[in-house]
Coordinates of C-alpha atoms in Angstrom, one line a residue:
X21 CA 155.9 -28.8 -39.0
X22 CA 153.5 -30.6 -41.4
X23 CA 151.2 -29.0 -44.0
X24 CA 148.4 -28.5 -41.5
X25 CA 150.6 -26.7 -39.0
X26 CA 151.9 -24.5 -41.8
X27 CA 148.4 -23.6 -43.0
X28 CA 147.4 -22.9 -39.4
X29 CA 150.3 -20.4 -39.2
X30 CA 149.3 -19.0 -42.5
X31 CA 145.6 -18.5 -41.6
X32 CA 146.5 -17.0 -38.2
X33 CA 148.6 -14.4 -40.1
X34 CA 146.1 -13.8 -43.0
X35 CA 143.1 -13.5 -40.7
X36 CA 144.3 -10.5 -38.6
X37 CA 142.0 -7.5 -39.1
X38 CA 144.8 -5.5 -40.7
X39 CA 145.7 -8.2 -43.3
X40 CA 142.0 -9.0 -44.0
X41 CA 141.5 -5.3 -44.8
X42 CA 144.4 -5.3 -47.3
X43 CA 143.2 -8.5 -48.8
X44 CA 139.8 -7.0 -49.4
X45 CA 141.4 -3.8 -50.7
X46 CA 143.5 -5.9 -53.1
X47 CA 140.7 -8.0 -54.6
X48 CA 138.3 -5.1 -55.0
X49 CA 141.0 -3.0 -56.7
X50 CA 142.0 -6.0 -58.8
X51 CA 138.4 -6.5 -59.9
X52 CA 138.0 -2.8 -60.7
X53 CA 141.2 -2.9 -62.8
X54 CA 140.0 -6.0 -64.5
X55 CA 136.7 -4.3 -65.3
X56 CA 138.3 -1.2 -66.8
X57 CA 139.8 -2.2 -70.1
X58 CA 143.3 -1.1 -71.0
X59 CA 144.9 -0.9 -67.5
X60 CA 145.6 -4.4 -66.4
X61 CA 147.2 -5.8 -63.2
X62 CA 150.8 -5.4 -64.4
X63 CA 150.4 -1.6 -64.9
X64 CA 148.4 -1.3 -61.7
X65 CA 150.8 -3.2 -59.4
X66 CA 153.7 -1.2 -61.0
X67 CA 151.9 2.0 -60.0
X68 CA 151.2 0.7 -56.5
X69 CA 154.7 -0.4 -55.7
X70 CA 155.6 2.9 -54.0
X71 CA 152.6 2.5 -51.7
X72 CA 153.8 -0.9 -50.5
X73 CA 157.0 0.8 -49.3
X74 CA 154.8 3.1 -47.1
X75 CA 152.7 0.3 -45.7
X76 CA 155.7 -1.0 -43.8
X77 CA 154.4 -4.6 -43.1
X78 CA 155.7 -6.9 -45.9
X79 CA 152.9 -9.5 -45.4
X80 CA 150.1 -6.9 -45.8
X81 CA 151.6 -5.3 -48.9
X82 CA 152.2 -8.7 -50.6
X83 CA 148.7 -9.9 -49.7
X84 CA 147.3 -6.8 -51.3
X85 CA 149.4 -7.1 -54.5
X86 CA 148.5 -10.8 -54.8
X87 CA 144.8 -9.9 -54.4
X88 CA 145.1 -7.4 -57.2
X89 CA 146.5 -10.0 -59.5
X90 CA 143.9 -12.8 -59.1
X91 CA 141.1 -10.2 -58.6
X92 CA 141.9 -8.8 -62.1
X93 CA 141.3 -12.3 -63.5
X94 CA 137.7 -12.2 -62.1
X95 CA 137.1 -8.6 -63.2
X96 CA 138.3 -9.1 -66.7
X97 CA 135.5 -11.5 -67.5
X98 CA 132.8 -8.8 -66.7
X99 CA 133.7 -6.5 -69.6
X100 CA 134.4 -9.5 -71.9
X101 CA 130.9 -10.8 -71.3
X102 CA 129.0 -7.5 -71.2
X103 CA 130.6 -5.3 -73.9
X104 CA 132.9 -7.8 -75.8
X105 CA 136.0 -5.9 -74.6
X106 CA 138.2 -8.0 -72.3
X107 CA 139.5 -6.0 -69.3
X108 CA 142.4 -8.5 -69.0
X109 CA 144.3 -10.2 -71.8
X110 CA 143.6 -13.7 -70.4
X111 CA 139.8 -12.9 -70.6
X112 CA 140.0 -12.4 -74.4
X113 CA 138.7 -16.0 -75.0
X114 CA 135.8 -15.5 -72.6
X115 CA 134.5 -12.7 -74.8
X116 CA 134.0 -15.1 -77.7
X117 CA 131.1 -17.0 -76.2
X118 CA 130.4 -14.9 -73.1
X119 CA 129.3 -11.9 -75.2
X120 CA 127.1 -14.1 -77.4
X121 CA 125.4 -15.4 -74.3
X122 CA 124.8 -11.8 -73.1
X123 CA 123.3 -10.9 -76.5
X124 CA 120.9 -13.8 -76.1
X125 CA 119.8 -12.5 -72.7
X126 CA 122.0 -14.8 -70.6
X127 CA 124.5 -12.4 -69.3
X128 CA 123.7 -13.3 -65.7
X129 CA 124.3 -17.0 -66.3
X130 CA 127.6 -16.3 -68.2
X131 CA 128.8 -14.1 -65.3
X132 CA 127.8 -16.7 -62.7
X133 CA 129.6 -19.5 -64.6
X134 CA 132.7 -17.4 -64.9
X135 CA 132.6 -16.6 -61.2
X136 CA 132.0 -20.2 -60.1
X137 CA 134.7 -21.6 -62.4
X138 CA 137.1 -19.0 -61.2
X139 CA 136.4 -19.7 -57.5
X140 CA 136.7 -23.5 -57.9
X141 CA 139.9 -23.2 -59.9
X142 CA 141.4 -20.6 -57.5
X143 CA 140.7 -22.8 -54.5
X144 CA 142.1 -26.0 -56.0
X145 CA 145.2 -24.4 -57.5
X146 CA 145.9 -22.6 -54.1
X147 CA 145.8 -26.0 -52.5
X148 CA 148.4 -27.2 -55.1
X149 CA 150.6 -24.2 -54.2
X150 CA 150.4 -25.2 -50.5
X151 CA 151.1 -28.9 -51.4
X152 CA 154.0 -28.3 -53.8
X153 CA 155.7 -25.4 -52.2
X154 CA 157.5 -27.2 -49.3
X155 CA 159.1 -30.0 -51.3
X156 CA 160.2 -27.6 -54.0
X157 CA 161.6 -25.3 -51.4
X158 CA 163.6 -28.2 -49.9
X159 CA 165.0 -29.0 -53.3
X160 CA 165.9 -25.4 -54.0
X161 CA 167.8 -25.2 -50.8
X162 CA 170.3 -27.7 -52.3
X163 CA 171.0 -25.3 -55.2
X164 CA 174.4 -23.6 -55.5
X165 CA 175.5 -20.6 -57.5
X166 CA 175.8 -22.7 -60.7
X167 CA 172.3 -24.2 -60.4
X168 CA 170.7 -20.8 -59.7
X169 CA 172.5 -19.4 -62.8
X170 CA 171.2 -22.2 -65.0
X171 CA 167.7 -22.0 -63.5
X172 CA 167.5 -18.3 -64.4
X173 CA 168.7 -19.0 -67.9
X174 CA 165.7 -21.5 -68.2
X175 CA 163.4 -18.8 -66.9
X176 CA 164.6 -16.2 -69.4
X177 CA 164.5 -18.7 -72.4
X178 CA 161.0 -19.8 -71.4
X179 CA 159.8 -16.2 -71.3
X180 CA 161.2 -15.8 -74.9
X181 CA 159.4 -19.0 -76.1
X182 CA 156.1 -17.9 -74.7
X183 CA 156.3 -14.2 -75.5
X184 CA 154.0 -12.8 -78.2
X185 CA 155.3 -12.0 -81.6
X186 CA 158.8 -12.5 -83.0
X187 CA 161.2 -14.7 -81.1
X188 CA 164.1 -12.5 -82.2
X189 CA 162.4 -9.4 -80.8
X190 CA 161.7 -11.3 -77.5
X191 CA 165.4 -12.2 -77.3
X192 CA 166.3 -8.6 -77.9
X193 CA 164.0 -7.5 -75.1
X194 CA 165.6 -10.0 -72.7
X195 CA 169.1 -8.7 -73.7
X196 CA 168.0 -5.1 -73.3
X197 CA 166.6 -5.9 -69.8
X198 CA 169.9 -7.6 -68.8
X199 CA 171.9 -4.6 -70.0
X200 CA 169.7 -2.2 -68.0
X201 CA 170.3 -4.3 -65.0
X202 CA 174.0 -3.7 -65.3
X203 CA 173.6 0.1 -64.7
X204 CA 175.0 1.1 -61.3
X205 CA 178.0 -0.2 -59.4
X206 CA 180.0 -3.4 -60.0
X207 CA 179.0 -5.9 -57.2
X208 CA 182.6 -7.0 -56.5
X209 CA 184.9 -4.1 -57.4
X210 CA 182.6 -1.3 -56.4
X211 CA 183.4 0.6 -59.7
X212 CA 180.6 2.7 -61.2
X213 CA 179.4 1.4 -64.6
X214 CA 177.0 2.6 -67.3
X215 CA 175.5 5.4 -65.1
X216 CA 176.5 8.2 -67.5
X217 CA 178.3 10.0 -64.7
X218 CA 175.0 10.6 -62.8
X219 CA 175.5 9.9 -59.1
X220 CA 171.8 9.2 -58.6
X221 CA 172.1 6.1 -60.8
X222 CA 175.0 4.7 -58.8
X223 CA 172.7 2.2 -57.1
X224 CA 171.2 1.2 -60.5
X225 CA 168.0 2.2 -62.2
X226 CA 165.0 2.4 -59.9
X227 CA 162.9 -0.8 -60.4
X228 CA 159.7 1.0 -59.6
X229 CA 160.4 3.8 -62.1
X230 CA 161.2 1.3 -64.9
X231 CA 158.1 -0.8 -64.2
X232 CA 155.8 2.2 -64.0
X233 CA 157.2 3.7 -67.2
X234 CA 157.3 0.6 -69.3
X235 CA 154.0 -0.8 -68.2
X236 CA 152.0 2.0 -66.6
X237 CA 152.8 5.2 -68.7
X238 CA 153.2 3.3 -71.9
X239 CA 149.9 1.6 -71.5
X240 CA 148.2 4.9 -70.8
X241 CA 149.7 6.4 -74.0
X242 CA 148.6 3.4 -76.1
X243 CA 145.1 3.5 -74.8
X244 CA 144.7 7.2 -75.3
X245 CA 145.8 6.7 -78.9
X246 CA 143.4 3.8 -79.4
X247 CA 140.3 4.8 -77.4
X248 CA 137.5 2.3 -77.9
X249 CA 133.9 3.3 -77.9
X250 CA 132.3 1.4 -75.1
X251 CA 128.6 0.9 -75.4
X252 CA 127.0 -1.0 -72.5
X253 CA 124.0 -2.8 -73.9
X254 CA 123.2 -4.6 -70.7
X255 CA 121.9 -2.1 -68.1
X256 CA 120.9 -4.7 -65.5
X257 CA 121.8 -8.3 -65.1
X258 CA 119.3 -10.9 -64.0
X259 CA 119.1 -14.7 -63.9
X260 CA 122.4 -15.3 -62.1
X261 CA 121.6 -18.9 -61.1
X262 CA 122.7 -21.4 -63.8
X263 CA 120.1 -23.9 -64.9
X264 CA 120.4 -27.7 -64.4
X265 CA 121.5 -28.0 -68.0
X266 CA 124.2 -25.3 -67.5
X267 CA 125.5 -27.3 -64.5
X268 CA 125.7 -30.5 -66.5
X269 CA 127.6 -28.8 -69.3
X270 CA 130.0 -26.7 -67.2
X271 CA 131.3 -29.2 -64.6
X272 CA 133.7 -31.1 -66.9
X273 CA 135.1 -27.9 -68.6
X274 CA 135.8 -26.4 -65.2
X275 CA 137.7 -29.5 -64.1
X276 CA 139.7 -29.7 -67.3
X277 CA 140.4 -25.9 -67.2
X278 CA 141.6 -26.1 -63.6
X279 CA 144.0 -29.0 -64.4
X280 CA 145.3 -27.3 -67.5
X281 CA 145.7 -23.9 -65.9
X282 CA 147.4 -25.3 -62.8
X283 CA 150.1 -27.0 -65.0
X284 CA 150.6 -24.1 -67.4
X285 CA 150.6 -21.3 -64.8
X286 CA 154.0 -22.5 -63.5
X287 CA 155.7 -21.9 -66.9
X288 CA 157.5 -18.5 -67.2
X289 CA 156.1 -16.1 -69.8
X290 CA 152.4 -15.8 -69.2
X291 CA 150.9 -19.1 -68.2
X292 CA 147.4 -17.7 -67.4
X293 CA 147.0 -16.3 -70.9
X294 CA 148.3 -19.4 -72.5
X295 CA 146.1 -21.6 -70.3
X296 CA 142.9 -19.8 -71.3
X297 CA 143.5 -20.2 -75.0
X298 CA 144.6 -23.8 -74.6
X299 CA 141.5 -24.6 -72.6
X300 CA 139.2 -23.1 -75.3
X301 CA 140.9 -25.2 -77.9
X302 CA 140.5 -28.4 -75.8
X303 CA 136.9 -27.7 -75.1
X304 CA 136.1 -27.1 -78.8
X305 CA 137.8 -30.4 -79.7
X306 CA 136.2 -32.6 -77.1
X307 CA 132.7 -31.1 -77.5
X308 CA 130.0 -33.1 -79.2
X309 CA 128.7 -29.8 -80.6
X310 CA 131.7 -27.8 -81.7
X311 CA 129.5 -25.7 -84.1
X312 CA 128.0 -24.0 -81.0
X313 CA 131.4 -22.4 -80.1
X314 CA 131.5 -18.8 -81.0
X315 CA 127.7 -18.6 -80.7
X316 CA 127.2 -18.8 -77.0
X317 CA 128.5 -22.1 -75.8
X318 CA 128.7 -22.2 -72.0
X319 CA 131.8 -24.5 -72.2
X320 CA 133.6 -21.6 -73.9
X321 CA 133.2 -19.5 -70.7
X322 CA 133.6 -22.2 -68.0
X323 CA 136.8 -23.7 -69.3
X324 CA 138.9 -20.6 -70.1
X325 CA 137.8 -18.8 -67.0
X326 CA 138.8 -21.7 -64.8
X327 CA 142.1 -22.1 -66.6
X328 CA 143.2 -18.4 -66.4
X329 CA 142.4 -18.3 -62.6
X330 CA 144.2 -21.6 -61.9
X331 CA 147.2 -20.3 -63.9
X332 CA 147.3 -17.0 -62.0
X333 CA 147.4 -18.9 -58.7
X334 CA 150.1 -21.5 -59.6
X335 CA 152.3 -18.8 -61.0
X336 CA 153.1 -18.1 -57.3
X337 CA 154.9 -21.5 -57.0
X338 CA 158.2 -20.5 -58.7
X339 CA 158.1 -17.1 -57.0
X340 CA 157.7 -18.5 -53.5
X341 CA 159.9 -21.5 -53.8
X342 CA 162.7 -20.4 -56.1
X343 CA 162.5 -16.6 -56.2
X344 CA 162.0 -16.8 -60.0
X345 CA 159.1 -14.8 -61.6
X346 CA 156.8 -16.7 -63.9
X347 CA 155.4 -13.5 -65.5
X348 CA 155.7 -9.7 -65.3
X349 CA 153.4 -9.5 -62.3
X350 CA 155.5 -12.0 -60.4
X351 CA 158.6 -9.9 -61.3
X352 CA 156.9 -6.9 -59.8
X353 CA 156.1 -9.0 -56.7
X354 CA 159.8 -9.8 -56.4
X355 CA 160.5 -6.0 -56.7
X356 CA 158.0 -5.4 -53.8
X357 CA 159.8 -8.0 -51.7
X358 CA 163.2 -6.4 -52.4
X359 CA 161.8 -3.0 -51.5
X360 CA 160.7 -4.5 -48.2
X361 CA 164.2 -5.9 -47.6
X362 CA 163.3 -9.5 -48.3
X363 CA 165.7 -11.6 -50.4
X364 CA 163.4 -13.7 -52.7
X365 CA 164.2 -17.4 -52.8
X366 CA 163.7 -20.7 -50.9
X367 CA 165.1 -19.1 -47.6
X368 CA 161.8 -17.1 -47.3
X369 CA 159.9 -20.2 -46.3
X370 CA 162.4 -21.1 -43.5
X371 CA 163.3 -17.6 -42.4
X372 CA 159.9 -15.9 -42.7
X373 CA 157.3 -18.7 -42.5
X374 CA 154.5 -16.3 -41.4
X375 CA 155.0 -14.3 -44.6
X376 CA 155.3 -17.4 -46.8
X377 CA 152.2 -19.2 -45.6
X378 CA 150.3 -16.0 -44.9
X379 CA 150.3 -15.2 -48.6
X380 CA 149.2 -18.7 -49.5
X381 CA 146.3 -18.7 -46.9
X382 CA 145.2 -15.2 -48.1
X383 CA 144.6 -16.7 -51.6
X384 CA 141.8 -18.8 -50.2
X385 CA 140.4 -15.9 -48.3
X386 CA 140.6 -13.6 -51.3
X387 CA 138.9 -16.1 -53.6
X388 CA 136.1 -16.4 -51.1
X389 CA 135.8 -12.6 -50.9
X390 CA 135.6 -12.4 -54.7
X391 CA 132.8 -14.9 -55.1
X392 CA 130.8 -13.2 -52.3
X393 CA 131.3 -9.7 -53.5
X394 CA 131.6 -9.9 -57.3
X395 CA 128.1 -10.8 -58.4
X396 CA 126.3 -8.3 -56.2
X397 CA 128.6 -5.5 -57.4
X398 CA 128.0 -6.1 -61.1
X399 CA 125.7 -3.1 -61.3
X400 CA 128.5 -0.8 -60.0
X401 CA 131.0 -2.3 -62.5
X402 CA 128.6 -1.6 -65.3
X403 CA 128.4 2.1 -64.3
X404 CA 132.1 2.4 -64.1
X405 CA 132.5 1.3 -67.7
X406 CA 131.1 4.6 -68.8
X407 CA 134.1 6.6 -67.4
X408 CA 136.0 8.0 -70.4
X409 CA 139.8 7.4 -70.6
X410 CA 140.6 11.1 -71.0
X411 CA 139.2 11.7 -67.5
X412 CA 140.6 8.5 -65.8
X413 CA 144.2 8.4 -67.1
X414 CA 145.5 11.9 -66.2
X415 CA 144.5 11.2 -62.6
X416 CA 146.3 7.8 -62.7
X417 CA 149.4 9.4 -64.2
X418 CA 149.5 12.1 -61.5
X419 CA 149.3 9.4 -58.7
X420 CA 152.1 7.4 -60.5
X421 CA 154.5 10.4 -60.4
X422 CA 153.7 11.1 -56.8
X423 CA 154.2 7.5 -55.8
X424 CA 157.5 7.0 -57.7
X425 CA 159.0 10.2 -56.2
X426 CA 157.9 9.3 -52.7
X427 CA 160.1 6.1 -52.7
X428 CA 163.5 7.9 -52.8
X429 CA 162.5 11.6 -53.1
X430 CA 164.7 11.6 -56.2
X431 CA 163.8 13.7 -59.2
X432 CA 165.8 11.5 -61.5
X433 CA 163.3 8.7 -60.9
X434 CA 160.7 10.9 -62.5
X435 CA 163.0 11.4 -65.5
X436 CA 163.4 7.6 -65.6
X437 CA 159.6 7.2 -65.6
X438 CA 159.2 9.6 -68.5
X439 CA 162.0 8.0 -70.5
X440 CA 160.8 4.4 -70.0
X441 CA 157.2 5.4 -70.6
X442 CA 158.3 6.7 -74.1
X443 CA 160.5 3.7 -74.6
X444 CA 157.7 1.3 -73.6
X445 CA 155.3 3.1 -76.0
X446 CA 157.9 2.8 -78.8
X447 CA 158.3 -0.9 -78.1
X448 CA 154.6 -1.4 -78.4
X449 CA 154.5 0.4 -81.7
X450 CA 157.4 -1.8 -82.9
X451 CA 155.5 -4.9 -81.8
X452 CA 158.1 -5.8 -79.1
X453 CA 156.5 -7.2 -76.0
X454 CA 158.0 -5.5 -72.9
X455 CA 157.4 -8.4 -70.5
X456 CA 160.7 -10.2 -71.3
X457 CA 162.5 -6.8 -70.8
X458 CA 161.2 -6.6 -67.2
X459 CA 162.1 -10.2 -66.5
X460 CA 165.6 -9.6 -67.9
X461 CA 165.9 -6.5 -65.7
X462 CA 164.8 -8.3 -62.6
X463 CA 166.9 -11.4 -63.1
X464 CA 169.9 -9.7 -64.6
X465 CA 171.7 -8.7 -61.4
X466 CA 170.9 -12.1 -59.8
X467 CA 172.1 -13.9 -63.0
X468 CA 175.4 -11.9 -62.9
X469 CA 175.9 -12.4 -59.2
X470 CA 175.5 -16.2 -59.4
X471 CA 177.6 -16.4 -62.6
X472 CA 180.5 -14.6 -61.0
X473 CA 180.1 -16.5 -57.7
X474 CA 180.2 -19.8 -59.5
X475 CA 183.3 -18.8 -61.4
X476 CA 185.0 -17.7 -58.2
X477 CA 184.2 -20.9 -56.4
X478 CA 185.4 -23.0 -59.4
X479 CA 188.6 -20.9 -59.7
X480 CA 187.6 -19.7 -63.2
X481 CA 186.6 -23.1 -64.6
X482 CA 183.4 -22.6 -66.7
X483 CA 182.9 -26.4 -66.9
X484 CA 181.3 -26.2 -63.4
X485 CA 178.0 -25.4 -65.2
X486 CA 178.0 -28.7 -67.1
X487 CA 179.7 -31.0 -64.6
X488 CA 177.1 -30.4 -61.9
X489 CA 174.1 -32.6 -62.8
X490 CA 171.3 -30.2 -61.9
X491 CA 172.9 -27.3 -63.6
X492 CA 173.7 -29.3 -66.7
X493 CA 170.1 -30.6 -66.9
X494 CA 168.7 -27.1 -66.6
X495 CA 171.0 -25.8 -69.3
X496 CA 170.0 -28.7 -71.5
X497 CA 166.3 -27.8 -71.0
X498 CA 167.0 -24.2 -71.9
X499 CA 168.9 -25.3 -75.1
X500 CA 166.1 -27.7 -76.0
X501 CA 163.4 -25.0 -75.7
X502 CA 165.4 -22.7 -77.9
X503 CA 165.9 -25.3 -80.5
X504 CA 162.2 -26.3 -80.5
X505 CA 160.9 -22.8 -80.9
X506 CA 163.2 -22.1 -83.8
X507 CA 162.0 -25.3 -85.7
X508 CA 160.0 -24.1 -88.8
X509 CA 156.9 -26.1 -88.0
X510 CA 156.8 -24.9 -84.4
X511 CA 157.4 -21.3 -85.4
X512 CA 154.5 -21.5 -87.9
X513 CA 152.1 -23.0 -85.3
X514 CA 153.2 -20.4 -82.7
X515 CA 152.6 -17.5 -85.0
X516 CA 149.1 -18.9 -85.8
X517 CA 148.2 -19.1 -82.1
X518 CA 149.3 -15.5 -81.4
X519 CA 147.5 -14.2 -84.5
X520 CA 144.3 -15.9 -83.2
X521 CA 145.0 -14.4 -79.7
X522 CA 145.3 -10.8 -81.0

């Protein structure tokens, strides 16, 4: 089957009435989550994982979760532009010039530019996903246990390099995640380990409970502690059509942002966020009028918004082809696949092509839905910004608890949510980013399984990891990344970037 046959299969799957409904639900919910500051797609998808178990159809649930993710990229720009409070971390850069445009009475143009850039970038990057996925899948099918082990090491090391804050703390979070992944039963001997004698933990910690606690509950606690006063200065938005001068100034930034985001989105650790900041830096440097940046430059909205949406789409490439998450949201998507009984990895494309290509096709449909629905619904999003957190979050917390309990009807899962919620909040206070922890927790069991399988096949010879060319190359890349990020000059520049970001 060639690309067109695959896409035809994908569209026939994604355009069923049932899947179109879940795609619409996902993008609307994602936009809502992006609009409401302080929740974010990671926490939302973590909370909705129990619901995906009830849906039954894996394609529908994954289409909905994907829609939430890239829908949040659209929604985050709305609050960034209207009230200078990014609903999504990757929209933080948009607030710099978008809010200044709004203060000058050009909120409509800023929102339109953000939507147009997001739509174009999402469309192009989805095409790249469709184009690159088959050859990467074919390569991945040649991987053995040693290669998969080395690939996961690269993913974990990259997540450390791109994590916010201290590298040492990020490494500690990865190690903690790996240790939490060991709880349960030994995969070969069947002996219980690290379960504190509690039978309910014999199958390991519940992924949904850990994710909801570390991201959902911890985020709620953090936002309740630091409630922002939200004043909506723009009651109505007019002038949505960009002028001819706007079009002339925004085309090149959109193209550059799309290219930059598409490349960086594949990297583990948060490519969409990195892409938006990189795009803003590029636009400021190539601009003939850099003094306008920070005062309402339309390039400062068009470039970053295109970059973060392109990065969000291409982060699906390592997920769909290798079964490796590029960021915490993709780690949650892997969790959703496992809940549905799907083994993530290259075999998904060959064993379940309708699911594989259905998700890709749904991205085009979802982006089209977003461009059609987002701008007309801006008035509704503005009204929703007035909902106080102390009303919104108890309701969310209640639904979280019901959803987690419904997965296994196990009260210990609720204890886990409470424990990891407190742990996640403590990590935030200690300036430890929880994203590497979740990646370590997801990849830990797979890392252990492939390590032990490779050692069994090689009869206990550890040189198998460096004598196989692909495995040796991947380990060399991981080592090189670690060496580079620990270089004094790189560490200093990295700290400066993340200080600017925060």
